[in-house]
PDB file of C-alpha atoms in Angstrom:
ATOM      1  CA  MET A   1     -36.129  46.018   3.010  1.00 50.00           C
ATOM      2  CA  ALA A   2     -32.618  46.394   4.378  1.00 63.00           C
ATOM      3  CA  LYS A   3     -33.897  45.686   7.889  1.00 65.00           C
ATOM      4  CA  ASN A   4     -35.709  42.556   6.727  1.00 64.00           C
ATOM      5  CA  GLN A   5     -32.569  41.376   4.988  1.00 63.00           C
ATOM      6  CA  ARG A   6     -30.527  41.871   8.151  1.00 64.00           C
ATOM      7  CA  VAL A   7     -33.091  39.923  10.173  1.00 63.00           C
ATOM      8  CA  ALA A   8     -33.042  37.108   7.616  1.00 64.00           C
ATOM      9  CA  ILE A   9     -29.240  37.004   7.655  1.00 62.00           C
ATOM     10  CA  VAL A  10     -29.116  36.904  11.453  1.00 63.00           C
ATOM     11  CA  SER A  11     -31.742  34.150  11.515  1.00 70.00           C
ATOM     12  CA  PHE A  12     -29.799  32.144   8.942  1.00 67.00           C
ATOM     13  CA  GLN A  13     -26.579  32.551  10.922  1.00 68.00           C
ATOM     14  CA  GLU A  14     -28.272  31.344  14.107  1.00 71.00           C
ATOM     15  CA  HIS A  15     -29.655  28.224  12.413  1.00 72.00           C
ATOM     16  CA  PHE A  16     -26.359  27.573  10.652  1.00 71.00           C
ATOM     17  CA  ASN A  17     -24.453  27.818  13.943  1.00 73.00           C
ATOM     18  CA  LYS A  18     -26.801  25.283  15.538  1.00 76.00           C
ATOM     19  CA  ILE A  19     -26.213  22.871  12.655  1.00 80.00           C
ATOM     20  CA  PHE A  20     -22.476  23.504  12.830  1.00 77.00           C
ATOM     21  CA  LYS A  21     -22.417  22.627  16.544  1.00 80.00           C
ATOM     22  CA  VAL A  22     -24.056  19.276  15.790  1.00 80.00           C
ATOM     23  CA  PHE A  23     -21.414  18.501  13.184  1.00 83.00           C
ATOM     24  CA  ILE A  24     -18.693  19.642  15.588  1.00 85.00           C
ATOM     25  CA  LYS A  25     -19.815  16.995  18.080  1.00 83.00           C
ATOM     26  CA  PHE A  26     -19.842  14.342  15.368  1.00 84.00           C
ATOM     27  CA  GLY A  27     -16.588  15.308  13.685  1.00 83.00           C
ATOM     28  CA  THR A  28     -14.593  15.528  16.899  1.00 85.00           C
ATOM     29  CA  ILE A  29     -15.395  11.977  17.989  1.00 89.00           C
ATOM     30  CA  GLU A  30     -12.074  10.276  18.670  1.00 92.00           C
ATOM     31  CA  PRO A  31     -10.837   8.309  15.625  1.00 93.00           C
ATOM     32  CA  VAL A  32     -10.270   5.292  17.889  1.00 95.00           C
ATOM     33  CA  VAL A  33     -14.023   5.232  18.549  1.00 96.00           C
ATOM     34  CA  ILE A  34     -14.729   5.489  14.811  1.00 95.00           C
ATOM     35  CA  ALA A  35     -12.333   2.586  14.194  1.00 96.00           C
ATOM     36  CA  LEU A  36     -14.152   0.491  16.795  1.00 97.00           C
ATOM     37  CA  ILE A  37     -17.510   1.335  15.197  1.00 96.00           C
ATOM     38  CA  CYS A  38     -16.235   0.237  11.760  1.00 96.00           C
ATOM     39  CA  TRP A  39     -14.976  -3.052  13.228  1.00 96.00           C
ATOM     40  CA  ILE A  40     -18.293  -3.743  14.989  1.00 96.00           C
ATOM     41  CA  ILE A  41     -20.252  -2.922  11.818  1.00 96.00           C
ATOM     42  CA  VAL A  42     -18.290  -5.461   9.772  1.00 95.00           C
ATOM     43  CA  ILE A  43     -18.492  -8.203  12.421  1.00 95.00           C
ATOM     44  CA  ILE A  44     -22.210  -7.817  13.183  1.00 94.00           C
ATOM     45  CA  GLY A  45     -23.094  -7.161   9.534  1.00 93.00           C
ATOM     46  CA  SER A  46     -21.262 -10.315   8.467  1.00 92.00           C
ATOM     47  CA  LEU A  47     -23.140 -12.380  11.060  1.00 93.00           C
ATOM     48  CA  ILE A  48     -26.439 -10.979   9.790  1.00 91.00           C
ATOM     49  CA  HIS A  49     -25.352 -11.774   6.221  1.00 89.00           C
ATOM     50  CA  ASP A  50     -24.595 -15.397   7.139  1.00 86.00           C
ATOM     51  CA  PHE A  51     -27.453 -16.225   9.494  1.00 89.00           C
ATOM     52  CA  HIS A  52     -30.373 -13.854   8.923  1.00 84.00           C
ATOM     53  CA  ARG A  53     -29.948 -11.883   5.727  1.00 81.00           C
ATOM     54  CA  PRO A  54     -32.619  -9.169   5.326  1.00 83.00           C
ATOM     55  CA  PRO A  55     -34.849  -9.044   2.228  1.00 82.00           C
ATOM     56  CA  GLU A  56     -33.338  -7.676  -0.969  1.00 80.00           C
ATOM     57  CA  PHE A  57     -34.085  -4.081  -1.954  1.00 80.00           C
ATOM     58  CA  TYR A  58     -32.569  -1.279  -4.030  1.00 78.00           C
ATOM     59  CA  LEU A  59     -29.457  -0.716  -1.912  1.00 73.00           C
ATOM     60  CA  SER A  60     -28.711  -4.446  -1.811  1.00 74.00           C
ATOM     61  CA  ASP A  61     -28.151  -4.375  -5.577  1.00 77.00           C
ATOM     62  CA  LYS A  62     -24.486  -3.704  -6.345  1.00 77.00           C
ATOM     63  CA  ARG A  63     -25.572  -1.563  -9.308  1.00 81.00           C
ATOM     64  CA  ASN A  64     -27.344   0.972  -7.075  1.00 84.00           C
ATOM     65  CA  ILE A  65     -26.299   4.584  -7.566  1.00 86.00           C
ATOM     66  CA  PHE A  66     -24.604   4.900  -4.168  1.00 86.00           C
ATOM     67  CA  ASN A  67     -22.376   1.927  -4.869  1.00 85.00           C
ATOM     68  CA  ALA A  68     -21.632   2.935  -8.461  1.00 84.00           C
ATOM     69  CA  LEU A  69     -21.171   6.668  -7.886  1.00 87.00           C
ATOM     70  CA  PHE A  70     -19.821   6.867  -4.339  1.00 88.00           C
ATOM     71  CA  ALA A  71     -18.430   3.580  -2.975  1.00 87.00           C
ATOM     72  CA  LYS A  72     -16.313   2.841  -6.047  1.00 86.00           C
ATOM     73  CA  TRP A  73     -14.990   6.407  -6.041  1.00 91.00           C
ATOM     74  CA  CYS A  74     -14.732   6.660  -2.287  1.00 92.00           C
ATOM     75  CA  LEU A  75     -11.168   7.951  -2.154  1.00 93.00           C
ATOM     76  CA  ALA A  76     -11.743  10.496  -4.942  1.00 95.00           C
ATOM     77  CA  TRP A  77     -14.738  12.006  -3.108  1.00 95.00           C
ATOM     78  CA  THR A  78     -12.752  12.070   0.125  1.00 96.00           C
ATOM     79  CA  LEU A  79      -9.818  13.881  -1.465  1.00 96.00           C
ATOM     80  CA  ALA A  80     -12.101  16.304  -3.328  1.00 96.00           C
ATOM     81  CA  PHE A  81     -13.377  17.804  -0.059  1.00 95.00           C
ATOM     82  CA  LEU A  82     -10.611  16.994   2.406  1.00 95.00           C
ATOM     83  CA  THR A  83      -7.748  18.450   0.344  1.00 95.00           C
ATOM     84  CA  PRO A  84      -9.127  22.030   0.103  1.00 95.00           C
ATOM     85  CA  TYR A  85     -10.308  21.855   3.725  1.00 93.00           C
ATOM     86  CA  MET A  86      -6.842  20.917   4.967  1.00 92.00           C
ATOM     87  CA  GLY A  87      -5.124  23.280   2.552  1.00 91.00           C
ATOM     88  CA  LEU A  88      -7.107  26.373   3.564  1.00 90.00           C
ATOM     89  CA  THR A  89      -7.081  25.581   7.280  1.00 88.00           C
ATOM     90  CA  TYR A  90      -3.353  24.991   7.502  1.00 88.00           C
ATOM     91  CA  LEU A  91      -2.703  27.927   5.176  1.00 87.00           C
ATOM     92  CA  VAL A  92      -4.333  30.313   7.651  1.00 84.00           C
ATOM     93  CA  LYS A  93      -2.992  28.507  10.700  1.00 82.00           C
ATOM     94  CA  SER A  94       0.584  28.643   9.384  1.00 81.00           C
ATOM     95  CA  LYS A  95       0.243  32.296   8.353  1.00 80.00           C
ATOM     96  CA  TYR A  96       0.350  31.423   4.651  1.00 81.00           C
ATOM     97  CA  ASN A  97       3.429  29.224   4.876  1.00 84.00           C
ATOM     98  CA  LEU A  98       3.086  27.071   1.755  1.00 86.00           C
ATOM     99  CA  LYS A  99       5.923  24.792   2.804  1.00 85.00           C
ATOM    100  CA  SER A 100       4.148  23.978   6.053  1.00 84.00           C
ATOM    101  CA  VAL A 101       0.855  23.368   4.210  1.00 87.00           C
ATOM    102  CA  SER A 102       2.480  21.022   1.701  1.00 87.00           C
ATOM    103  CA  LYS A 103       3.891  18.959   4.559  1.00 86.00           C
ATOM    104  CA  LYS A 104       0.420  18.544   6.073  1.00 89.00           C
ATOM    105  CA  VAL A 105      -1.220  17.633   2.760  1.00 90.00           C
ATOM    106  CA  LEU A 106       1.563  15.082   2.256  1.00 92.00           C
ATOM    107  CA  ARG A 107      -0.471  12.798   4.536  1.00 92.00           C
ATOM    108  CA  LEU A 108      -3.078  12.516   1.788  1.00 94.00           C
ATOM    109  CA  VAL A 109      -0.367  11.596  -0.717  1.00 94.00           C
ATOM    110  CA  VAL A 110       0.601   8.736   1.595  1.00 94.00           C
ATOM    111  CA  ALA A 111      -3.069   7.677   1.749  1.00 93.00           C
ATOM    112  CA  VAL A 112      -3.303   7.557  -2.057  1.00 94.00           C
ATOM    113  CA  THR A 113      -0.086   5.540  -2.196  1.00 95.00           C
ATOM    114  CA  ILE A 114      -1.449   3.034   0.318  1.00 95.00           C
ATOM    115  CA  TRP A 115      -4.692   2.742  -1.656  1.00 93.00           C
ATOM    116  CA  PHE A 116      -2.793   2.061  -4.880  1.00 94.00           C
ATOM    117  CA  VAL A 117      -0.468  -0.512  -3.313  1.00 94.00           C
ATOM    118  CA  VAL A 118      -3.223  -2.342  -1.416  1.00 92.00           C
ATOM    119  CA  THR A 119      -5.672  -2.541  -4.331  1.00 89.00           C
ATOM    120  CA  THR A 120      -2.893  -3.663  -6.682  1.00 90.00           C
ATOM    121  CA  VAL A 121      -1.819  -6.394  -4.261  1.00 90.00           C
ATOM    122  CA  LEU A 122      -5.434  -7.516  -3.725  1.00 86.00           C
ATOM    123  CA  ASP A 123      -5.974  -7.905  -7.473  1.00 83.00           C
ATOM    124  CA  TRP A 124      -2.673  -9.765  -7.775  1.00 84.00           C
ATOM    125  CA  ILE A 125      -3.607 -12.171  -4.962  1.00 84.00           C
ATOM    126  CA  GLU A 126      -7.036 -12.852  -6.459  1.00 79.00           C
ATOM    127  CA  ASN A 127      -5.524 -13.541  -9.883  1.00 78.00           C
ATOM    128  CA  LEU A 128      -2.749 -15.700  -8.444  1.00 79.00           C
ATOM    129  CA  THR A 129      -4.959 -17.877  -6.248  1.00 76.00           C
ATOM    130  CA  GLY A 130      -7.969 -18.346  -8.526  1.00 73.00           C
ATOM    131  CA  GLU A 131      -9.151 -20.015 -11.668  1.00 74.00           C
ATOM    132  CA  CYS A 132     -12.079 -19.546 -14.001  1.00 75.00           C
ATOM    133  CA  GLU A 133     -14.940 -21.904 -13.187  1.00 74.00           C
ATOM    134  CA  GLY A 134     -16.419 -23.602 -16.229  1.00 67.00           C
ATOM    135  CA  SER A 135     -13.497 -22.979 -18.581  1.00 68.00           C
ATOM    136  CA  ASP A 136      -9.740 -23.533 -18.690  1.00 68.00           C
ATOM    137  CA  LEU A 137      -9.261 -21.047 -21.512  1.00 65.00           C
ATOM    138  CA  TYR A 138      -9.047 -17.970 -19.314  1.00 66.00           C
ATOM    139  CA  SER A 139      -6.146 -17.422 -16.936  1.00 66.00           C
ATOM    140  CA  LYS A 140      -7.034 -13.894 -15.833  1.00 70.00           C
ATOM    141  CA  LYS A 141      -9.969 -12.639 -13.790  1.00 71.00           C
ATOM    142  CA  GLN A 142     -10.896  -9.901 -16.281  1.00 70.00           C
ATOM    143  CA  GLU A 143     -11.081 -12.402 -19.159  1.00 71.00           C
ATOM    144  CA  CYS A 144     -13.220 -14.747 -17.074  1.00 75.00           C
ATOM    145  CA  PHE A 145     -15.649 -11.982 -16.087  1.00 70.00           C
ATOM    146  CA  ARG A 146     -15.839 -10.761 -19.672  1.00 71.00           C
ATOM    147  CA  GLU A 147     -17.276 -14.128 -20.672  1.00 62.00           C
ATOM    148  CA  GLY A 148     -19.818 -14.047 -17.842  1.00 67.00           C
ATOM    149  CA  LEU A 149     -18.046 -16.759 -15.836  1.00 70.00           C
ATOM    150  CA  VAL A 150     -17.011 -16.900 -12.161  1.00 72.00           C
ATOM    151  CA  TRP A 151     -13.472 -16.452 -10.838  1.00 72.00           C
ATOM    152  CA  ASN A 152     -12.919 -18.321  -7.560  1.00 76.00           C
ATOM    153  CA  GLY A 153      -9.726 -16.679  -6.259  1.00 71.00           C
ATOM    154  CA  ILE A 154      -9.200 -15.295  -2.755  1.00 75.00           C
ATOM    155  CA  ASP A 155     -11.342 -12.158  -2.707  1.00 78.00           C
ATOM    156  CA  ILE A 156     -10.437  -9.650  -0.006  1.00 82.00           C
ATOM    157  CA  SER A 157     -13.167  -7.011   0.185  1.00 85.00           C
ATOM    158  CA  GLY A 158     -11.816  -3.828  -1.353  1.00 86.00           C
ATOM    159  CA  HIS A 159     -15.038  -2.037  -0.385  1.00 90.00           C
ATOM    160  CA  SER A 160     -14.578  -2.873   3.300  1.00 93.00           C
ATOM    161  CA  PHE A 161     -10.977  -1.694   3.154  1.00 94.00           C
ATOM    162  CA  LEU A 162     -11.613   1.532   1.266  1.00 95.00           C
ATOM    163  CA  LEU A 163     -14.808   2.640   3.037  1.00 96.00           C
ATOM    164  CA  ALA A 164     -13.304   2.072   6.481  1.00 96.00           C
ATOM    165  CA  TYR A 165      -9.946   3.603   5.568  1.00 96.00           C
ATOM    166  CA  CYS A 166     -11.503   6.752   4.060  1.00 96.00           C
ATOM    167  CA  THR A 167     -13.742   7.089   7.122  1.00 96.00           C
ATOM    168  CA  LEU A 168     -10.707   6.970   9.402  1.00 96.00           C
ATOM    169  CA  ILE A 169      -8.733   9.431   7.256  1.00 96.00           C
ATOM    170  CA  ILE A 170     -11.568  11.965   7.430  1.00 96.00           C
ATOM    171  CA  SER A 171     -12.003  11.354  11.157  1.00 94.00           C
ATOM    172  CA  GLU A 172      -8.336  12.120  11.775  1.00 93.00           C
ATOM    173  CA  GLU A 173      -8.055  15.168   9.548  1.00 92.00           C
ATOM    174  CA  VAL A 174     -11.256  16.989  10.536  1.00 91.00           C
ATOM    175  CA  GLN A 175     -10.031  17.196  14.131  1.00 89.00           C
ATOM    176  CA  VAL A 176      -8.346  20.439  13.083  1.00 86.00           C
ATOM    177  CA  VAL A 177     -11.818  22.040  13.093  1.00 85.00           C
ATOM    178  CA  ARG A 178     -11.034  22.899  16.708  1.00 78.00           C
ATOM    179  CA  TYR A 179      -8.836  25.638  15.279  1.00 74.00           C
ATOM    180  CA  TRP A 180     -11.842  27.351  13.689  1.00 72.00           C
ATOM    181  CA  THR A 181     -13.926  27.082  16.868  1.00 69.00           C
ATOM    182  CA  ASN A 182     -11.297  28.887  18.927  1.00 65.00           C
ATOM    183  CA  GLU A 183     -12.488  32.470  19.418  1.00 47.00           C
ATOM    184  CA  LYS A 184      -8.942  33.646  20.180  1.00 48.00           C
ATOM    185  CA  ILE A 185      -7.972  33.345  16.521  1.00 46.00           C
ATOM    186  CA  TYR A 186     -10.363  36.038  15.306  1.00 46.00           C
ATOM    187  CA  PRO A 187      -8.607  39.100  13.903  1.00 44.00           C
ATOM    188  CA  ASN A 188      -9.129  42.266  15.888  1.00 43.00           C
ATOM    189  CA  GLU A 189      -7.871  45.807  15.858  1.00 36.00           C
ATOM    190  CA  THR A 190      -4.690  44.941  17.764  1.00 34.00           C
ATOM    191  CA  ILE A 191      -3.374  42.453  15.196  1.00 35.00           C
ATOM    192  CA  TYR A 192      -2.192  45.095  12.738  1.00 33.00           C
ATOM    193  CA  ALA A 193      -1.575  47.837  15.248  1.00 34.00           C
ATOM    194  CA  ASN A 194       1.593  49.863  15.030  1.00 36.00           C
ATOM    195  CA  GLU A 195       4.748  48.325  16.420  1.00 39.00           C
ATOM    196  CA  LYS A 196       4.733  50.465  19.554  1.00 40.00           C
ATOM    197  CA  ASN A 197       1.321  49.151  20.661  1.00 39.00           C
ATOM    198  CA  SER A 198       1.712  45.576  19.425  1.00 41.00           C
ATOM    199  CA  PRO A 199       1.153  42.787  21.960  1.00 44.00           C
ATOM    200  CA  ASN A 200       3.969  40.360  22.720  1.00 44.00           C
ATOM    201  CA  LYS A 201       2.119  37.502  21.034  1.00 42.00           C
ATOM    202  CA  ASN A 202       0.069  37.237  17.862  1.00 38.00           C
ATOM    203  CA  ILE A 203      -3.301  35.524  17.397  1.00 36.00           C
ATOM    204  CA  TYR A 204      -1.566  32.168  17.154  1.00 36.00           C
ATOM    205  CA  GLY A 205       0.063  32.493  20.579  1.00 40.00           C
ATOM    206  CA  GLU A 206       3.489  32.948  19.001  1.00 41.00           C
ATOM    207  CA  ARG A 207       5.892  35.740  19.853  1.00 45.00           C
ATOM    208  CA  ILE A 208       6.215  38.488  17.267  1.00 41.00           C
ATOM    209  CA  GLN A 209       9.546  39.826  16.129  1.00 42.00           C
ATOM    210  CA  THR A 210       9.811  43.591  16.419  1.00 40.00           C
ATOM    211  CA  ASN A 211      11.845  43.942  13.238  1.00 39.00           C
ATOM    212  CA  LYS A 212       9.004  42.669  11.021  1.00 40.00           C
ATOM    213  CA  GLN A 213       6.726  45.087   9.207  1.00 40.00           C
ATOM    214  CA  ILE A 214       3.417  45.558  11.027  1.00 39.00           C
ATOM    215  CA  TYR A 215       0.620  47.250   9.180  1.00 39.00           C
ATOM    216  CA  SER A 216      -1.498  50.012  10.637  1.00 41.00           C
ATOM    217  CA  ASN A 217      -3.643  50.866   7.638  1.00 42.00           C
ATOM    218  CA  GLU A 218      -7.300  50.594   8.675  1.00 44.00           C
ATOM    219  CA  THR A 219      -8.417  49.622   5.166  1.00 44.00           C
ATOM    220  CA  PHE A 220      -5.962  46.741   5.185  1.00 41.00           C
ATOM    221  CA  GLN A 221      -7.250  45.682   8.606  1.00 48.00           C
ATOM    222  CA  SER A 222     -10.836  45.595   7.382  1.00 50.00           C
ATOM    223  CA  LYS A 223      -9.923  43.704   4.220  1.00 52.00           C
ATOM    224  CA  SER A 224      -7.903  41.180   6.212  1.00 65.00           C
ATOM    225  CA  LYS A 225     -10.822  40.523   8.555  1.00 67.00           C
ATOM    226  CA  GLN A 226     -13.195  40.015   5.635  1.00 70.00           C
ATOM    227  CA  GLU A 227     -10.801  37.578   3.990  1.00 73.00           C
ATOM    228  CA  PHE A 228     -10.397  35.674   7.246  1.00 73.00           C
ATOM    229  CA  VAL A 229     -14.158  35.381   7.754  1.00 73.00           C
ATOM    230  CA  SER A 230     -14.636  34.284   4.130  1.00 79.00           C
ATOM    231  CA  VAL A 231     -11.983  31.566   4.412  1.00 82.00           C
ATOM    232  CA  ARG A 232     -13.473  30.416   7.708  1.00 81.00           C
ATOM    233  CA  CYS A 233     -16.946  30.117   6.134  1.00 83.00           C
ATOM    234  CA  ILE A 234     -15.548  28.098   3.217  1.00 88.00           C
ATOM    235  CA  CYS A 235     -13.695  25.796   5.609  1.00 87.00           C
ATOM    236  CA  ILE A 236     -16.796  25.263   7.740  1.00 88.00           C
ATOM    237  CA  VAL A 237     -18.823  24.289   4.651  1.00 89.00           C
ATOM    238  CA  LEU A 238     -16.031  21.917   3.561  1.00 93.00           C
ATOM    239  CA  TYR A 239     -15.904  20.503   7.087  1.00 92.00           C
ATOM    240  CA  ILE A 240     -19.634  19.769   7.040  1.00 92.00           C
ATOM    241  CA  CYS A 241     -19.255  18.106   3.630  1.00 94.00           C
ATOM    242  CA  CYS A 242     -16.449  15.934   5.025  1.00 94.00           C
ATOM    243  CA  CYS A 243     -18.655  14.918   7.951  1.00 94.00           C
ATOM    244  CA  LEU A 244     -21.500  14.055   5.567  1.00 95.00           C
ATOM    245  CA  LEU A 245     -19.088  11.941   3.521  1.00 95.00           C
ATOM    246  CA  MET A 246     -17.968  10.151   6.664  1.00 95.00           C
ATOM    247  CA  MET A 247     -21.615   9.391   7.500  1.00 94.00           C
ATOM    248  CA  LEU A 248     -22.156   8.104   3.965  1.00 95.00           C
ATOM    249  CA  TRP A 249     -19.070   5.857   4.082  1.00 95.00           C
ATOM    250  CA  VAL A 250     -20.203   4.347   7.379  1.00 96.00           C
ATOM    251  CA  THR A 251     -23.699   3.765   5.969  1.00 94.00           C
ATOM    252  CA  LEU A 252     -22.306   2.095   2.840  1.00 94.00           C
ATOM    253  CA  LEU A 253     -20.040  -0.017   5.048  1.00 95.00           C
ATOM    254  CA  VAL A 254     -23.169  -1.274   6.811  1.00 94.00           C
ATOM    255  CA  PHE A 255     -24.755  -2.351   3.519  1.00 91.00           C
ATOM    256  CA  THR A 256     -21.477  -3.891   2.361  1.00 91.00           C
ATOM    257  CA  ALA A 257     -21.265  -5.914   5.574  1.00 92.00           C
ATOM    258  CA  VAL A 258     -24.879  -7.087   5.411  1.00 91.00           C
ATOM    259  CA  TYR A 259     -25.327  -7.765   1.685  1.00 89.00           C
ATOM    260  CA  PHE A 260     -22.003  -8.203  -0.112  1.00 87.00           C
ATOM    261  CA  HIS A 261     -18.877 -10.399  -0.051  1.00 82.00           C
ATOM    262  CA  THR A 262     -18.073 -13.301   2.255  1.00 86.00           C
ATOM    263  CA  THR A 263     -17.388 -12.922   5.958  1.00 89.00           C
ATOM    264  CA  ASN A 264     -13.700 -13.742   5.604  1.00 89.00           C
ATOM    265  CA  SER A 265     -13.175 -11.255   2.772  1.00 90.00           C
ATOM    266  CA  LYS A 266     -14.856  -8.448   4.731  1.00 92.00           C
ATOM    267  CA  ILE A 267     -12.911  -9.168   7.917  1.00 94.00           C
ATOM    268  CA  LEU A 268      -9.641  -9.216   5.982  1.00 93.00           C
ATOM    269  CA  GLY A 269     -10.641  -5.929   4.336  1.00 93.00           C
ATOM    270  CA  ILE A 270     -11.379  -4.164   7.631  1.00 95.00           C
ATOM    271  CA  ILE A 271      -8.155  -5.546   9.148  1.00 96.00           C
ATOM    272  CA  LEU A 272      -6.216  -4.036   6.250  1.00 95.00           C
ATOM    273  CA  ALA A 273      -7.954  -0.678   6.772  1.00 96.00           C
ATOM    274  CA  LEU A 274      -7.287  -0.628  10.513  1.00 96.00           C
ATOM    275  CA  SER A 275      -3.683  -1.702   9.977  1.00 96.00           C
ATOM    276  CA  ALA A 276      -3.091   1.043   7.396  1.00 95.00           C
ATOM    277  CA  TRP A 277      -4.638   3.629   9.731  1.00 95.00           C
ATOM    278  CA  ILE A 278      -2.583   2.529  12.759  1.00 95.00           C
ATOM    279  CA  LEU A 279       0.693   2.355  10.837  1.00 94.00           C
ATOM    280  CA  THR A 280       0.184   5.822   9.360  1.00 93.00           C
ATOM    281  CA  TYR A 281      -1.701   8.027  11.827  1.00 92.00           C
ATOM    282  CA  LYS A 282      -0.611   6.320  15.042  1.00 91.00           C
ATOM    283  CA  VAL A 283       2.972   5.474  14.119  1.00 91.00           C
ATOM    284  CA  TYR A 284       4.527   6.974  10.986  1.00 89.00           C
ATOM    285  CA  PHE A 285       2.774  10.359  10.962  1.00 89.00           C
ATOM    286  CA  LEU A 286       3.717  10.931  14.613  1.00 87.00           C
ATOM    287  CA  SER A 287       7.356   9.996  14.158  1.00 84.00           C
ATOM    288  CA  LYS A 288      10.245  12.386  13.581  1.00 80.00           C
ATOM    289  CA  TYR A 289      10.825  10.788  10.181  1.00 79.00           C
ATOM    290  CA  PHE A 290       7.606  12.197   8.714  1.00 82.00           C
ATOM    291  CA  PRO A 291       7.730  15.925   7.814  1.00 78.00           C
ATOM    292  CA  GLY A 292       3.987  16.648   8.119  1.00 64.00           C
ATOM    293  CA  ALA A 293       3.257  15.382  11.619  1.00 62.00           C
ATOM    294  CA  ALA A 294      -0.438  14.980  12.438  1.00 56.00           C
ATOM    295  CA  THR A 295      -1.872  17.907  14.388  1.00 54.00           C
ATOM    296  CA  ARG A 296      -3.828  17.277  17.564  1.00 51.00           C
ATOM    297  CA  PHE A 297      -5.712  20.045  19.408  1.00 47.00           C
TER     298      PHE A 297
END
């Protein structure tokens, strides 16, 4: 029985590693390429919407479960998986330096702030520039919709903005998976060796100070290795979930481009997403003024 269990575990690990390698190839695609794909999707999808719209089906209905459960809560789903993934990865990478981890996760706080500001401004613009068709009694979009009427203000596609922006955030942050695929980081018997036999550098390639306490207890070594492997497994599962979310956001962006909103509103939405991504990950996050600089491997 024990032998059969070991065989089953080894077989599972082999299949899991094959799946993981596929996701590694997908997740490590350069964010610039992902940005270009999002732009092409919106442009081509909008042309299809205007000139040769496909037949209606379940996913073309805005009340479909993917739109109601995922697209509208796109940022929440992204944060739910990306936050623990980043937190655990940078926690191990920084040798449990909570201050360093908080600086990295600060990038997600900036993302939430951008989402709040952009969506608030979009609602304000639509209210400011529109009026309720069929009645002069309602001066706000919500009141107009409540009565089943149409508001004709400038509608910039929030779906295009949010789906593309969340896709790009995930694409940038999962690049740190290269840390977990580096075999040099695995704990071994020399990591907690006594000070006399310690190497000049630790598993992170950093020099060790001889005045720090270095553990030699074999039980502690074994426990540390088990904890490391457990955290790595959790992070790999979270990484795969993030990649699946990114695939879902791209798929929903396709349906948004083909079936919903006007061409102008979708193009403005994707421009906002690309602008937010460039200003944060390509400018602000790489500057000396931001404490949690983006990590590239």
